Amino acid sequence: MSTYKIYTDQLTLIKEKPFKLEKEIQNIVEKNLQTLLGLDFIKTEFSIGTFRIDSLAFDSDKKSFVIIEYKRDKNFSVIDQGYAYLSLMLNNKAEFILEYNESKSGTLKRNDVDWSQSKVLFVSPNFTTYQKEAINFKDLPIELWEIKRFTNDTLSFEQIVNRSSKESIKTVSNSETITTVSKEIKVYSEQDHLENIEDDFLNIYAEIKEFLLSFGEDITIYPKKKTIGFKIGSKVFCDIVMQNKGIRLFLNAKKGTLKDPECITRDVSEVGHWGNGAYEVRFPLKSDTEMDYVFNLLRQTINKNKE
């Protein structure tokens, strides 16, 4: 897609300013991890044995580690290299926890980490068609992100989204590494949360989902182990917990920041819960007319997370 600058009704093409070194890409991403990916930076050039990880990050929402690799060349296998790094992590959990605690002055323990949601990100100005096709599996803990810099001091950062594949990487690979890693790491899908849910609540979820996605392409679905998250950019602004007899909707806003004169939300700011934020709405509602009221709460939450 071409981008143009407008000046007195005349268009000038904004040209790409290629990165000369992988290190340039790495520096930009590491300094802006929260803005770009919503991740906490842990370590640059993290070495274990003969392996060196470009960037080690932590997803505080999922309580999992994220490995980030930067590429300018196109001659590498995202599958082989990605699973090699995940295998390295699972076989060296203590070293990853130690690095986190030294970096964050924390007390993270092995059981505090959800290793099942670990993943690898590859960041590059370009990926080949083969590499893009290689990620078309429903359960692949590997993501591709394209980064481009332009002459007007702007940057694009976009995930290569795989097609809605129903095929599992485990069914097409005989790799021992992939088999071993797949026993511990699971990629959660939206559908995982919708199994065995009553139709009435599936319909409510579909209504909420349609409303949220109507706000534009910046809104994305973010399935996790316990919840279905919805993100605006890199921020999770709400979480939905699907249950057999109801739905729990968590709104990611600080206590006292949403206008709720009808008091239909529950204050969970000091209560342990799976979602983010201080507000909870439970379904079923007292009446169908309250759905518009919930939509207003969601609209407020989206606006708060844009600030």
Coordinates of C-alpha atoms in Angstrom, one line a residue:
M1 CA 0.0 0.0 0.0
S2 CA 1.4 3.4 -1.0
T3 CA 1.2 6.4 1.3
Y4 CA 1.3 10.0 0.2
K5 CA 1.9 13.4 1.7
I6 CA -0.7 16.1 0.8
Y7 CA 0.6 19.6 0.2
T8 CA -1.6 22.2 -1.6
D9 CA -3.7 19.4 -3.1
Q10 CA -0.6 17.7 -4.6
L11 CA 0.5 14.2 -3.6
T12 CA 4.1 13.2 -2.9
L13 CA 4.9 9.6 -2.4
I14 CA 6.4 8.8 1.1
K15 CA 9.3 6.5 0.4
E16 CA 10.5 3.7 2.6
K17 CA 13.8 4.3 4.4
P18 CA 15.2 0.8 4.7
F19 CA 17.0 -0.4 7.8
K20 CA 20.7 -0.9 7.2
L21 CA 21.3 -3.2 10.2
E22 CA 19.2 -5.6 12.3
K23 CA 20.4 -3.7 15.4
E24 CA 18.5 -0.6 14.2
I25 CA 15.2 -2.6 14.2
Q26 CA 16.1 -4.1 17.6
N27 CA 16.8 -0.8 19.3
I28 CA 13.5 0.7 18.1
V29 CA 11.4 -2.3 19.2
E30 CA 13.1 -2.7 22.6
K31 CA 12.7 0.9 23.5
N32 CA 9.0 0.8 22.5
L33 CA 7.9 -2.7 23.6
Q34 CA 4.9 -1.5 25.6
T35 CA 3.7 0.8 22.8
L36 CA 4.2 -1.7 20.0
L37 CA 3.3 -5.0 21.7
G38 CA 2.2 -4.4 25.3
L39 CA 5.2 -6.3 26.6
D40 CA 7.7 -5.7 29.4
F41 CA 11.4 -5.6 28.3
I42 CA 13.6 -8.0 30.2
K43 CA 17.0 -8.5 28.4
T44 CA 18.8 -7.8 25.2
E45 CA 21.2 -10.4 23.7
F46 CA 20.2 -13.0 26.3
S47 CA 22.6 -16.0 26.0
I48 CA 22.0 -19.6 27.0
G49 CA 24.7 -22.1 25.9
T50 CA 25.3 -21.7 22.2
F51 CA 22.0 -19.7 21.7
R52 CA 21.6 -16.0 21.8
I53 CA 18.1 -14.5 22.0
D54 CA 17.9 -11.0 20.5
S55 CA 15.2 -9.7 23.0
L56 CA 13.6 -11.4 25.9
A57 CA 10.2 -9.9 27.0
F58 CA 7.4 -10.8 29.4
D59 CA 3.7 -10.6 28.9
S60 CA 2.4 -9.6 32.3
D61 CA -1.2 -10.2 31.2
K62 CA -0.6 -13.8 30.2
K63 CA 2.2 -14.3 32.7
S64 CA 4.4 -15.7 30.0
F65 CA 7.8 -15.1 28.3
V66 CA 8.1 -13.9 24.8
I67 CA 11.2 -14.3 22.6
I68 CA 11.8 -11.8 19.9
E69 CA 14.1 -12.2 16.9
Y70 CA 15.0 -9.6 14.3
K71 CA 15.8 -10.4 10.7
R72 CA 16.9 -8.5 7.6
D73 CA 17.8 -11.6 5.5
K74 CA 15.1 -13.9 4.3
N75 CA 17.0 -17.2 4.4
F76 CA 15.6 -18.8 7.6
S77 CA 12.9 -21.2 8.6
V78 CA 10.4 -19.6 11.0
I79 CA 9.1 -23.0 12.1
D80 CA 12.5 -24.6 12.8
Q81 CA 14.1 -21.6 14.5
G82 CA 10.9 -20.7 16.4
Y83 CA 10.5 -24.2 17.9
A84 CA 14.2 -24.4 18.7
Y85 CA 13.9 -21.3 20.8
L86 CA 10.8 -22.5 22.6
S87 CA 12.5 -25.8 23.3
L88 CA 15.5 -23.9 24.7
M89 CA 13.1 -22.0 27.0
L90 CA 11.3 -25.0 28.3
N91 CA 14.6 -26.8 29.1
N92 CA 16.0 -23.8 30.9
K93 CA 13.1 -22.4 32.9
A94 CA 15.3 -21.5 35.9
E95 CA 17.6 -19.3 33.8
F96 CA 14.6 -17.3 32.3
I97 CA 13.1 -16.8 35.8
L98 CA 16.5 -15.7 37.2
E99 CA 17.0 -13.2 34.3
Y100 CA 13.5 -11.8 35.0
N101 CA 14.1 -11.4 38.7
E102 CA 17.5 -9.7 38.2
S103 CA 16.1 -7.4 35.6
K104 CA 12.9 -6.5 37.5
S105 CA 14.2 -6.9 41.0
G106 CA 11.3 -9.3 41.4
T107 CA 10.5 -12.6 43.1
L108 CA 9.0 -14.5 40.1
K109 CA 8.7 -18.2 40.8
R110 CA 8.4 -21.1 38.4
N111 CA 4.7 -21.6 39.2
D112 CA 4.0 -17.9 38.6
V113 CA 4.7 -18.4 34.9
D114 CA 2.2 -19.8 32.5
W115 CA 4.7 -21.6 30.2
S116 CA 1.8 -22.9 28.0
Q117 CA 1.4 -19.4 26.6
S118 CA 5.0 -18.8 25.6
K119 CA 5.7 -17.7 22.1
V120 CA 8.3 -16.4 19.6
L121 CA 8.0 -13.3 17.5
F122 CA 10.0 -12.6 14.3
V123 CA 10.3 -9.0 13.3
S124 CA 11.5 -8.1 9.8
P125 CA 11.0 -5.5 7.1
N126 CA 9.8 -8.3 4.8
F127 CA 8.9 -11.9 4.9
T128 CA 8.8 -14.3 1.9
T129 CA 5.6 -15.9 0.7
Y130 CA 6.9 -19.2 1.9
Q131 CA 7.4 -17.8 5.4
K132 CA 4.0 -16.3 5.5
E133 CA 2.4 -19.6 4.3
A134 CA 4.4 -21.5 6.9
I135 CA 2.5 -20.0 9.8
N136 CA -0.9 -21.1 8.6
F137 CA -1.6 -23.5 11.4
K138 CA -4.2 -23.0 14.1
D139 CA -1.9 -23.8 17.0
L140 CA 1.4 -22.2 16.1
P141 CA 3.1 -20.2 18.9
I142 CA 5.0 -18.1 16.4
E143 CA 4.1 -14.7 15.1
L144 CA 5.5 -12.6 12.2
W145 CA 5.6 -8.8 12.4
E146 CA 6.6 -6.5 9.5
I147 CA 8.3 -3.3 10.4
K148 CA 9.0 -0.5 7.9
R149 CA 10.5 3.0 8.4
F150 CA 9.7 5.9 6.1
T151 CA 11.4 9.2 5.1
N152 CA 8.9 11.3 6.9
D153 CA 9.9 9.8 10.3
T154 CA 7.0 7.5 10.6
L155 CA 7.0 3.7 11.2
S156 CA 4.6 0.9 10.4
F157 CA 4.4 -2.2 12.5
E158 CA 1.9 -4.9 11.4
Q159 CA 1.3 -8.5 12.2
I160 CA 1.1 -11.0 9.4
V161 CA -2.1 -12.7 10.2
N162 CA -2.5 -16.3 9.2
R163 CA -5.6 -17.6 7.4
S164 CA -8.3 -19.3 9.4
S165 CA -6.6 -22.7 9.1
K166 CA -8.1 -25.7 10.9
E167 CA -4.9 -27.8 10.5
S168 CA -2.6 -28.5 13.4
I169 CA 1.2 -28.3 13.1
K170 CA 1.3 -31.6 15.0
T171 CA -0.5 -33.4 12.2
V172 CA 2.0 -32.4 9.5
S173 CA 5.3 -32.5 11.3
N174 CA 7.3 -35.5 12.5
S175 CA 9.8 -33.3 14.3
E176 CA 10.6 -34.5 17.8
T177 CA 11.2 -30.9 18.9
I178 CA 7.8 -29.8 17.7
T179 CA 6.1 -32.8 19.3
T180 CA 7.8 -32.2 22.7
V181 CA 7.2 -28.4 22.7
S182 CA 3.5 -28.9 21.7
K183 CA 2.9 -31.0 24.8
E184 CA 3.5 -28.0 27.0
I185 CA 2.7 -25.0 24.9
K186 CA -0.9 -24.4 23.7
V187 CA -2.2 -21.6 21.4
Y188 CA -5.6 -20.7 22.7
S189 CA -8.4 -19.8 20.3
E190 CA -11.7 -18.0 20.5
Q191 CA -13.4 -21.2 19.8
D192 CA -11.8 -22.9 22.8
H193 CA -13.8 -20.6 25.0
L194 CA -17.1 -21.2 23.2
E195 CA -17.3 -25.0 23.5
N196 CA -20.3 -26.3 25.5
I197 CA -21.7 -22.9 26.1
E198 CA -25.5 -22.4 26.0
D199 CA -26.9 -20.8 22.9
D200 CA -28.3 -17.8 24.8
F201 CA -24.9 -16.9 26.1
L202 CA -23.3 -17.5 22.7
N203 CA -25.8 -15.0 21.2
I204 CA -24.9 -12.5 23.9
Y205 CA -21.2 -12.9 23.2
A206 CA -21.8 -12.5 19.5
E207 CA -23.6 -9.3 20.1
I208 CA -20.8 -7.9 22.3
K209 CA -18.2 -9.0 19.8
E210 CA -20.0 -7.4 16.9
F211 CA -20.3 -4.1 18.8
L212 CA -16.6 -4.1 19.7
L213 CA -15.4 -4.9 16.2
S214 CA -17.5 -2.1 14.8
F215 CA -15.0 0.4 16.2
G216 CA -12.6 -0.4 13.5
E217 CA -9.5 -2.4 12.5
D218 CA -7.6 -1.3 15.7
I219 CA -9.8 -3.6 17.7
T220 CA -8.6 -7.2 17.7
I221 CA -9.6 -10.4 19.5
Y222 CA -6.9 -11.7 21.9
P223 CA -7.7 -15.2 23.2
K224 CA -5.9 -16.2 26.4
K225 CA -6.0 -19.3 28.6
K226 CA -8.9 -18.1 30.8
T227 CA -10.5 -15.2 28.9
I228 CA -11.2 -13.8 25.5
G229 CA -9.5 -10.4 25.5
F230 CA -10.2 -7.5 23.2
K231 CA -7.4 -5.1 22.4
I232 CA -7.1 -1.6 21.0
G233 CA -3.6 -1.4 19.6
S234 CA -1.5 -3.2 22.1
K235 CA -3.8 -2.6 25.1
V236 CA -6.3 -5.1 26.4
F237 CA -9.4 -3.0 27.2
C238 CA -11.8 -5.8 28.2
D239 CA -11.9 -9.5 29.0
I240 CA -14.8 -11.9 28.6
V241 CA -15.0 -15.1 30.6
M242 CA -17.5 -17.6 29.1
Q243 CA -19.2 -19.9 31.7
N244 CA -21.9 -22.5 31.4
K245 CA -24.4 -20.4 33.2
G246 CA -23.3 -16.9 32.4
I247 CA -20.8 -14.5 31.1
R248 CA -18.4 -12.3 33.1
L249 CA -17.2 -9.1 31.4
F250 CA -14.3 -7.2 32.8
L251 CA -13.6 -3.6 31.8
N252 CA -10.0 -2.4 32.0
A253 CA -10.5 1.0 33.6
K254 CA -9.4 2.3 37.0
K255 CA -11.9 2.5 39.8
G256 CA -14.0 5.7 39.7
T257 CA -13.2 6.5 36.0
L258 CA -16.4 5.1 34.4
K259 CA -19.8 6.7 34.6
D260 CA -22.2 4.0 35.9
P261 CA -25.2 5.8 37.5
E262 CA -27.3 2.6 37.3
C263 CA -24.6 0.7 39.3
I264 CA -24.7 -2.4 37.3
T265 CA -21.0 -3.0 37.5
R266 CA -19.3 -4.8 40.4
D267 CA -16.1 -3.3 41.9
V268 CA -13.3 -5.9 41.6
S269 CA -10.4 -3.6 42.1
E270 CA -9.5 -5.4 45.3
V271 CA -10.7 -8.9 44.3
G272 CA -8.7 -11.5 42.4
H273 CA -10.1 -12.1 38.9
W274 CA -8.9 -13.3 35.6
G275 CA -9.6 -10.2 33.6
N276 CA -8.1 -6.7 33.7
G277 CA -9.5 -3.6 35.3
A278 CA -11.7 -2.6 38.3
Y279 CA -15.2 -3.2 36.8
E280 CA -17.2 -6.4 36.2
V281 CA -20.5 -6.9 34.5
R282 CA -22.3 -10.2 34.9
F283 CA -24.7 -11.8 32.5
P284 CA -27.5 -12.6 32.2
L285 CA -28.6 -9.0 32.8
K286 CA -31.8 -8.1 34.6
S287 CA -33.4 -7.0 31.3
D288 CA -32.6 -6.9 27.6
T289 CA -32.8 -3.1 27.7
E290 CA -29.6 -3.0 29.8
M291 CA -27.5 -4.1 26.9
D292 CA -27.4 -0.6 25.5
Y293 CA -26.2 0.5 28.9
V294 CA -23.4 -2.1 28.8
F295 CA -22.4 -0.9 25.3
N296 CA -22.0 2.6 26.7
L297 CA -19.7 1.3 29.4
L298 CA -17.7 -0.5 26.7
R299 CA -17.5 2.7 24.7
Q300 CA -16.2 4.6 27.7
T301 CA -13.6 1.9 28.3
I302 CA -12.4 2.0 24.7
N303 CA -12.0 5.8 25.0
K304 CA -10.1 5.5 28.3
N305 CA -7.7 3.0 26.7
K306 CA -7.1 5.4 23.8
E307 CA -5.8 8.1 26.1

